[in-house]
Short mmCIF file of C-alpha atoms in Angstrom, two decimals:
data_model
loop_
_atom_site.label_atom_id
_atom_site.label_comp_id
_atom_site.label_asym_id
_atom_site.label_seq_id
_atom_site.Cartn_x
_atom_site.Cartn_y
_atom_site.Cartn_z
CA MET A 267 13.53 18.61 21.02
CA TYR A 268 14.11 15.60 23.26
CA GLU A 269 10.54 14.60 24.04
CA LEU A 270 7.15 15.00 22.39
CA SER A 271 3.87 14.77 24.32
CA LEU A 272 1.05 13.02 22.46
CA ARG A 273 -2.72 13.50 22.66
CA TYR A 274 -3.17 9.97 24.00
CA GLY A 275 -2.00 6.41 23.41
CA MET A 276 -3.60 3.71 21.26
CA ASN A 277 -7.03 4.73 22.61
CA PRO A 278 -8.32 7.94 24.23
CA HIS A 279 -8.40 6.37 27.71
CA GLN A 280 -4.66 5.54 27.50
CA LYS A 281 -3.06 8.70 28.87
CA ASP A 282 0.51 9.93 29.48
CA ALA A 283 1.62 9.13 25.92
CA LYS A 284 4.87 10.55 24.62
CA LEU A 285 7.72 10.05 22.16
CA SER A 286 11.34 10.11 23.30
CA ASN A 287 14.75 8.99 22.09
CA GLY A 288 16.66 7.91 25.18
CA GLY A 289 17.80 11.40 26.05
CA LYS A 290 18.93 12.18 22.49
CA PRO A 291 17.32 14.74 20.13
CA LEU A 292 14.28 13.51 18.21
CA PRO A 293 14.73 13.10 14.42
CA ILE A 294 11.11 14.18 13.85
CA LYS A 295 9.32 17.43 14.56
CA VAL A 296 5.73 18.63 14.43
CA VAL A 297 5.33 21.40 11.88
CA ASN A 298 1.55 21.60 12.25
CA GLY A 299 -1.14 19.81 14.20
CA ASP A 300 -1.23 17.63 17.30
CA PRO A 301 -0.04 14.00 16.91
CA GLY A 302 -1.34 10.90 18.61
CA TYR A 303 0.35 7.57 19.29
CA ILE A 304 -1.03 5.76 16.20
CA ASN A 305 -0.16 8.76 14.03
CA LEU A 306 3.49 8.26 14.92
CA LEU A 307 3.36 4.49 14.47
CA ASP A 308 2.10 5.08 10.93
CA ALA A 309 4.47 7.95 10.19
CA LEU A 310 7.65 6.26 11.40
CA ASN A 311 6.92 2.98 9.59
CA ALA A 312 5.73 4.71 6.41
CA PHE A 313 8.74 6.99 6.12
CA GLN A 314 11.16 4.08 6.47
CA LEU A 315 9.32 2.38 3.60
CA VAL A 316 9.52 5.34 1.20
CA ARG A 317 13.13 6.10 2.14
CA GLU A 318 14.10 2.51 1.29
CA LEU A 319 12.15 2.60 -1.97
CA ARG A 320 13.91 5.85 -2.90
CA ASN A 321 17.32 4.37 -2.12
CA ALA A 322 16.61 1.10 -3.96
CA THR A 323 15.13 2.58 -7.15
CA GLY A 324 16.41 6.16 -7.32
CA LEU A 325 12.81 7.30 -7.89
CA PRO A 326 10.49 9.52 -5.81
CA ALA A 327 8.39 7.28 -3.57
CA ALA A 328 5.16 7.52 -1.62
CA ALA A 329 3.10 5.41 0.74
CA SER A 330 -0.43 5.56 2.08
CA PHE A 331 -0.64 3.95 5.55
CA LYS A 332 -3.60 2.88 7.67
CA HIS A 333 -3.37 1.16 11.04
CA VAL A 334 0.38 0.50 10.79
CA SER A 335 0.25 -1.24 7.40
CA PRO A 336 0.43 0.27 3.92
CA ALA A 337 -2.78 0.54 1.92
CA GLY A 338 -0.55 1.35 -1.03
CA ALA A 339 3.03 2.24 -1.98
CA ALA A 340 4.60 3.39 -5.22
CA VAL A 341 7.52 4.95 -6.99
CA TYR A 342 7.20 7.46 -9.80
CA ALA A 343 5.99 6.14 -13.13
CA PRO A 344 3.87 8.13 -15.62
CA LEU A 345 0.12 7.61 -15.34
CA SER A 346 -1.96 6.44 -18.29
CA ASP A 347 -5.15 8.35 -19.10
CA THR A 348 -7.10 5.37 -17.75
CA LEU A 349 -5.33 5.48 -14.39
CA LYS A 350 -5.69 9.26 -14.17
CA LYS A 351 -9.45 8.81 -14.44
CA ALA A 352 -9.56 5.81 -12.09
CA TYR A 353 -7.44 7.73 -9.53
CA PHE A 354 -9.57 10.91 -9.80
CA VAL A 355 -6.60 13.06 -10.92
CA GLU A 356 -7.67 13.95 -14.47
CA GLY A 357 -6.62 17.47 -15.41
CA LEU A 358 -4.24 17.91 -12.48
CA GLU A 359 -0.64 18.99 -12.96
CA LEU A 360 1.28 16.29 -11.10
CA SER A 361 4.96 16.41 -10.25
CA PRO A 362 6.86 13.10 -10.08
CA LEU A 363 6.36 13.04 -6.27
CA ALA A 364 2.65 13.83 -6.61
CA THR A 365 2.35 11.08 -9.23
CA ALA A 366 3.93 8.59 -6.84
CA TYR A 367 1.38 9.56 -4.17
CA ALA A 368 -1.50 9.35 -6.66
CA ARG A 369 -0.37 5.79 -7.41
CA ALA A 370 0.01 4.87 -3.74
CA ARG A 371 -3.40 6.32 -2.93
CA GLY A 372 -4.98 4.77 -6.02
CA ALA A 373 -3.79 1.27 -5.16
CA ASP A 374 -6.66 0.86 -2.67
CA ARG A 375 -8.68 4.05 -2.41
CA MET A 376 -11.15 2.51 0.01
CA SER A 377 -8.43 1.64 2.52
CA SER A 378 -6.56 4.93 1.98
CA PHE A 379 -9.46 7.02 3.28
CA GLY A 380 -8.05 9.01 6.23
CA ASP A 381 -4.49 7.85 5.60
CA ALA A 382 -1.03 8.74 6.80
CA ALA A 383 0.86 9.90 3.71
CA ALA A 384 4.64 9.46 3.52
CA LEU A 385 6.81 11.09 0.87
CA SER A 386 10.47 10.40 0.17
CA ASP A 387 11.33 13.89 -1.12
CA THR A 388 10.66 17.51 -0.25
CA VAL A 389 6.93 18.09 -0.71
CA ASP A 390 6.16 20.53 -3.51
CA ALA A 391 2.98 22.50 -4.20
CA SER A 392 1.73 19.86 -6.65
CA THR A 393 1.87 17.14 -4.00
CA ALA A 394 0.41 19.44 -1.35
CA ASN A 395 -2.54 20.31 -3.58
CA LEU A 396 -3.20 16.61 -4.16
CA LEU A 397 -3.12 15.97 -0.41
CA LYS A 398 -5.37 18.97 0.19
CA ARG A 399 -8.24 17.46 -1.82
CA GLU A 400 -8.06 13.98 -0.25
CA VAL A 401 -9.30 12.78 3.15
CA SER A 402 -6.00 12.32 4.95
CA ASP A 403 -4.90 12.58 8.59
CA LEU A 404 -1.22 13.38 8.26
CA VAL A 405 1.82 13.71 6.05
CA VAL A 406 5.45 12.94 6.88
CA ALA A 407 8.36 13.98 4.67
CA PRO A 408 11.97 15.21 4.89
CA GLY A 409 10.91 18.77 4.00
CA TYR A 410 8.34 21.12 2.48
CA THR A 411 8.54 24.11 0.18
CA ASP A 412 7.08 27.32 1.60
CA GLU A 413 4.15 27.13 -0.83
CA ALA A 414 3.44 23.48 0.03
CA LEU A 415 3.52 24.23 3.75
CA GLU A 416 1.06 27.09 3.35
CA ILE A 417 -1.34 24.78 1.50
CA LEU A 418 -1.06 21.97 4.06
CA LYS A 419 -1.40 24.21 7.12
CA ALA A 420 -4.81 25.32 5.83
CA LYS A 421 -6.12 21.75 5.55
CA LYS A 422 -8.69 20.46 8.08
CA GLY A 423 -9.27 23.95 9.43
CA GLY A 424 -5.60 24.30 10.28
CA LYS A 425 -5.43 21.00 12.19
CA TYR A 426 -3.83 18.79 9.52
CA LEU A 427 -0.82 17.00 11.01
CA VAL A 428 2.42 17.84 9.22
CA LEU A 429 5.57 16.05 10.35
CA GLN A 430 9.14 16.66 9.19
CA ILE A 431 11.74 13.94 9.62
CA ASP A 432 15.50 13.82 9.23
CA PRO A 433 16.09 11.70 6.09
CA ASP A 434 19.59 10.78 7.28
CA TYR A 435 18.57 9.62 10.75
CA VAL A 436 20.18 6.30 11.73
CA ALA A 437 18.42 4.33 14.43
CA ASP A 438 20.28 2.42 17.11
CA PRO A 439 21.02 -1.13 15.92
CA GLN A 440 19.29 -2.58 18.98
CA GLU A 441 15.57 -1.96 19.49
CA MET A 442 13.22 -2.78 22.32
CA ARG A 443 9.56 -2.63 23.27
CA LEU A 444 7.61 -3.14 26.44
CA LEU A 445 4.76 -5.64 26.40
CA PHE A 446 2.72 -6.54 29.47
CA GLY A 447 5.37 -4.75 31.50
CA LEU A 448 8.14 -6.94 30.07
CA LYS A 449 10.98 -5.75 27.87
CA LEU A 450 11.65 -7.40 24.49
CA GLU A 451 14.93 -6.61 22.72
CA GLN A 452 16.30 -7.49 19.29
CA GLN A 453 18.56 -6.28 16.51
CA ARG A 454 16.42 -4.02 14.32
CA ASN A 455 15.58 -5.28 10.83
CA ASP A 456 18.38 -3.67 8.85
CA ALA A 457 18.11 -6.01 5.85
CA VAL A 458 18.87 -4.04 2.69
CA ILE A 459 16.78 -5.02 -0.33
CA THR A 460 18.29 -4.38 -3.75
CA GLU A 461 18.21 -6.00 -7.18
CA ALA A 462 20.94 -8.29 -5.85
CA SER A 463 18.15 -9.92 -3.80
CA PHE A 464 16.78 -11.37 -7.05
CA GLU A 465 19.81 -13.25 -8.34
CA ARG A 466 18.76 -16.72 -7.19
CA ILE A 467 16.16 -17.80 -9.75
CA ALA A 468 14.61 -21.19 -8.99
CA THR A 469 12.38 -21.67 -12.06
CA LYS A 470 12.94 -22.75 -15.65
CA ASN A 471 11.87 -19.32 -16.85
CA LYS A 472 14.67 -16.92 -15.90
CA ASP A 473 13.60 -13.88 -17.94
CA LEU A 474 13.44 -11.26 -15.21
CA THR A 475 12.86 -7.87 -16.87
CA ASP A 476 13.96 -4.49 -15.52
CA ASP A 477 10.33 -3.51 -14.93
CA ALA A 478 9.80 -6.75 -13.01
CA LYS A 479 12.85 -6.05 -10.84
CA ARG A 480 11.46 -2.59 -10.02
CA ASP A 481 8.07 -4.06 -9.14
CA LEU A 482 9.61 -6.83 -7.03
CA LEU A 483 11.55 -4.15 -5.13
CA VAL A 484 8.29 -2.28 -4.53
CA ALA A 485 6.61 -5.48 -3.33
CA LEU A 486 9.40 -6.69 -1.04
CA ILE A 487 10.19 -3.32 0.55
CA THR A 488 6.47 -2.75 1.12
CA LEU A 489 6.25 -6.14 2.86
CA LYS A 490 9.08 -5.19 5.18
CA TYR A 491 6.70 -2.64 6.77
CA THR A 492 3.42 -4.60 6.51
CA GLN A 493 1.93 -6.49 9.45
CA SER A 494 2.64 -10.20 8.92
CA ASN A 495 1.69 -12.60 7.47
CA SER A 496 1.70 -10.49 4.32
CA ILE A 497 1.56 -10.74 0.54
CA CYS A 498 1.91 -7.94 -2.02
CA TYR A 499 1.01 -7.75 -5.72
CA ALA A 500 2.74 -4.97 -7.70
CA LEU A 501 2.62 -3.59 -11.24
CA ASP A 502 4.00 -0.52 -13.03
CA GLY A 503 5.93 0.68 -10.00
CA GLN A 504 3.12 0.45 -7.47
CA THR A 505 1.34 -2.00 -5.22
CA ILE A 506 -2.05 -3.10 -6.51
CA GLY A 507 -3.05 -5.48 -3.72
CA ILE A 508 -1.77 -6.03 -0.18
CA GLY A 509 -2.90 -8.81 2.16
CA ALA A 510 -1.78 -7.97 5.70
CA GLY A 511 -1.98 -9.52 9.14
CA GLN A 512 -3.64 -12.81 8.23
CA GLN A 513 -2.88 -15.98 10.17
CA SER A 514 -2.76 -18.07 6.98
CA ARG A 515 -0.55 -17.22 4.01
CA ILE A 516 -3.10 -18.42 1.46
CA HIS A 517 -5.63 -16.05 3.00
CA CYS A 518 -3.10 -13.22 2.54
CA THR A 519 -2.70 -14.27 -1.09
CA ARG A 520 -6.47 -14.37 -1.64
CA LEU A 521 -7.04 -11.04 0.09
CA ALA A 522 -4.26 -9.32 -1.85
CA GLY A 523 -5.38 -10.98 -5.09
CA ASP A 524 -8.97 -9.88 -4.59
CA LYS A 525 -7.73 -6.31 -4.04
CA ALA A 526 -5.59 -6.50 -7.18
CA ASP A 527 -8.63 -7.71 -9.13
CA ARG A 528 -10.72 -4.84 -7.81
CA TRP A 529 -7.95 -2.38 -8.70
CA PHE A 530 -8.08 -3.61 -12.29
CA LEU A 531 -11.89 -3.83 -12.46
CA ARG A 532 -12.09 -0.18 -11.41
CA GLN A 533 -10.45 0.58 -14.76
CA HIS A 534 -13.25 -1.15 -16.69
CA PRO A 535 -14.97 1.26 -19.14
CA MET A 536 -18.24 0.85 -17.27
CA ALA A 537 -16.59 1.96 -14.02
CA LEU A 538 -14.89 4.92 -15.70
CA GLY A 539 -18.11 5.96 -17.45
CA MET A 540 -20.43 6.00 -14.43
CA LYS A 541 -22.74 9.04 -14.28
CA PHE A 542 -22.90 10.11 -10.65
CA ARG A 543 -25.52 12.40 -9.23
CA GLN A 544 -24.55 16.04 -8.64
CA GLY A 545 -22.92 16.54 -5.24
CA ILE A 546 -21.66 12.98 -4.76
CA SER A 547 -18.16 13.24 -3.23
CA ARG A 548 -15.11 11.31 -4.42
CA ALA A 549 -15.28 9.17 -1.29
CA GLU A 550 -18.92 8.34 -2.02
CA GLN A 551 -18.03 7.57 -5.62
CA ASN A 552 -15.30 5.23 -4.39
CA ASN A 553 -17.78 3.43 -2.17
CA ALA A 554 -20.33 3.18 -4.98
CA ILE A 555 -17.80 1.69 -7.41
CA ASP A 556 -16.71 -0.78 -4.75
CA LEU A 557 -20.30 -1.85 -4.07
CA TRP A 558 -20.88 -2.16 -7.82
CA LEU A 559 -18.30 -4.96 -7.79
CA GLU A 560 -20.12 -6.93 -5.06
CA GLU A 561 -22.00 -10.05 -6.07
CA ASP A 562 -24.61 -9.91 -3.28
CA VAL A 563 -26.15 -6.83 -1.67
CA THR A 564 -29.16 -6.34 0.57
CA PRO A 565 -32.24 -4.51 -0.75
CA PHE A 566 -31.38 -1.58 1.55
CA GLU A 567 -27.82 -1.41 0.17
CA GLN A 568 -29.13 -1.57 -3.38
CA ALA A 569 -31.62 1.25 -2.82
CA ALA A 570 -29.02 3.53 -1.21
CA TRP A 571 -26.49 2.67 -3.92
CA GLU A 572 -28.88 3.58 -6.72
CA GLN A 573 -29.33 7.05 -5.21
CA CYS A 574 -25.70 7.83 -6.10
CA PHE A 575 -26.36 7.88 -9.84
CA GLU A 576 -28.08 9.89 -12.52
CA GLU A 577 -28.10 6.66 -14.50
CA VAL A 578 -27.87 3.43 -12.49
CA PRO A 579 -25.22 1.19 -14.11
CA ARG A 580 -25.83 -2.48 -14.59
CA ARG A 581 -23.50 -4.87 -12.79
CA LEU A 582 -20.93 -6.92 -14.63
CA THR A 583 -21.60 -10.63 -14.86
CA LYS A 584 -19.03 -13.08 -13.50
CA GLU A 585 -18.13 -13.93 -17.09
CA GLU A 586 -17.59 -10.26 -17.97
CA LYS A 587 -15.41 -9.78 -14.91
CA ARG A 588 -13.31 -12.81 -15.77
CA GLU A 589 -12.92 -11.66 -19.38
CA TRP A 590 -11.75 -8.23 -18.25
CA LEU A 591 -9.38 -9.67 -15.64
CA SER A 592 -7.73 -11.79 -18.32
CA GLY A 593 -6.09 -8.53 -19.40
CA LEU A 594 -4.26 -8.19 -16.09
CA GLN A 595 -0.78 -9.50 -16.94
CA GLY A 596 2.87 -9.14 -15.92
CA VAL A 597 2.11 -8.74 -12.22
CA SER A 598 4.82 -9.18 -9.58
CA TYR A 599 4.09 -11.02 -6.34
CA GLY A 600 6.03 -10.90 -3.09
CA SER A 601 5.78 -12.89 0.12
CA ASP A 602 7.33 -11.83 3.44
CA ALA A 603 8.34 -15.46 4.11
CA PHE A 604 8.53 -18.78 2.30
CA LEU A 605 5.53 -20.20 0.46
CA PRO A 606 4.50 -23.38 2.28
CA PHE A 607 2.15 -24.74 -0.43
CA ARG A 608 1.57 -24.35 -4.15
CA ASP A 609 -1.97 -23.04 -3.54
CA ASN A 610 -0.56 -19.52 -3.20
CA LEU A 611 0.70 -19.56 -6.78
CA ASP A 612 -2.45 -21.26 -8.05
CA ARG A 613 -4.43 -18.29 -6.72
CA ALA A 614 -1.84 -15.72 -7.79
CA SER A 615 -1.96 -16.99 -11.38
CA ARG A 616 -5.59 -15.87 -11.62
CA SER A 617 -4.51 -12.26 -11.05
CA GLY A 618 -1.91 -12.12 -13.79
CA VAL A 619 1.16 -12.92 -11.69
CA LYS A 620 4.27 -13.54 -13.79
CA TYR A 621 7.08 -12.77 -11.32
CA VAL A 622 7.47 -14.04 -7.75
CA VAL A 623 9.84 -13.33 -4.89
CA GLN A 624 9.77 -15.33 -1.66
CA ALA A 625 12.25 -16.33 1.03
CA GLY A 626 12.59 -19.97 -0.01
CA SER A 627 13.65 -22.92 2.17
CA SER A 628 10.22 -24.45 2.61
CA MET A 629 9.89 -28.22 3.05
CA ARG A 630 7.80 -28.09 -0.15
CA ASP A 631 10.08 -25.90 -2.28
CA GLU A 632 10.03 -28.49 -5.03
CA GLU A 633 6.22 -28.46 -5.13
CA VAL A 634 6.13 -24.65 -5.19
CA VAL A 635 8.74 -24.44 -7.95
CA GLN A 636 6.68 -26.91 -9.97
CA ALA A 637 3.65 -24.65 -9.56
CA ALA A 638 5.64 -21.66 -10.80
CA ASP A 639 6.86 -23.71 -13.78
CA ASP A 640 3.30 -24.83 -14.51
CA TYR A 641 2.32 -21.18 -14.99
CA ASN A 642 5.62 -20.20 -16.67
CA MET A 643 6.40 -17.79 -13.83
CA VAL A 644 9.83 -16.46 -12.91
CA MET A 645 10.40 -17.14 -9.21
CA VAL A 646 13.36 -15.94 -7.17
CA TYR A 647 14.46 -16.76 -3.64
CA SER A 648 15.37 -13.66 -1.64
CA GLY A 649 16.78 -15.75 1.21
CA VAL A 650 15.45 -13.27 3.79
CA ARG A 651 12.30 -13.39 5.91
CA LEU A 652 10.62 -10.03 6.53
CA PHE A 653 8.15 -10.56 9.36
CA HIS A 654 6.90 -7.31 10.86
CA HIS A 655 4.78 -7.03 14.00
#
């Protein structure tokens, strides 16, 4: 196929949308469903991310995309009983690929609602069954088993979008886009991120563990496909907080840090032990747990929230939250560019950050290194900026 017609462009009133490859065959095909413009923006960015994670770590990888930025990304690592419960996958038989998707989806379940799922490997029945039970708009992968395809084709009344992409496709080195009728051209971002990117350690503490290297790879490769400015916190082979598209880097750090804190607070025994009313869906449970973590709610919110439970849980105090969050340790933190001020690391330290990767070459590198030393962090300079727009 050389051209693919799309339902519409960014918005329904933007017609005549299509995908083409300059007269060459397309590396992607529609197996089921009817794609739109944003579907393909998510799918093409998300698959590049998981393919690079797979190549960098040798592990099955998954991503959950929304609005052309990842809500979560992960490589395979076994799930603890706590995470199985927090991710709503207790009792499920999960393959390594399905586990990677459970982690990617569990990183920020609120943002992953209605996601574009990307998988690095051939989708098996285990992964398909996990996708079947979640609210998701599409999946993109290099292939599907017959059983997995049968499961996915039945999703959303047969309208679930299933895309298959050539895992060996190599894009032209020069890319272009039209904006306001004008053509922009550049060399595509072909920077390869490996453990060699972490050799330049700037801090006194130089103890960079293998787990930290894996998590820094997850963070940095995720940032390569996240709308800039962007910051990523990662732990145990998955993202736990992503701050995307903010004009200020410290706001990215705060946003991502707040998400990382919420990810960890969702594992609090009180969150795991909530007694929901019969018939409350997983999405509604997600929303209720999220609202439980809010400090201020309106009387109308409170009344609606209480209707979700057989037994209404009390809210954690600020002191209880801080005590629980003190257990969040060994977190990796990545920035898509240099850190201009030490305030980023001051905030990151409150979310258990121990390992940092950033581009380096800021006018205040000395100040930022001092901040990392103050918190006994290990900070490396990647030497590469990863802006993505």
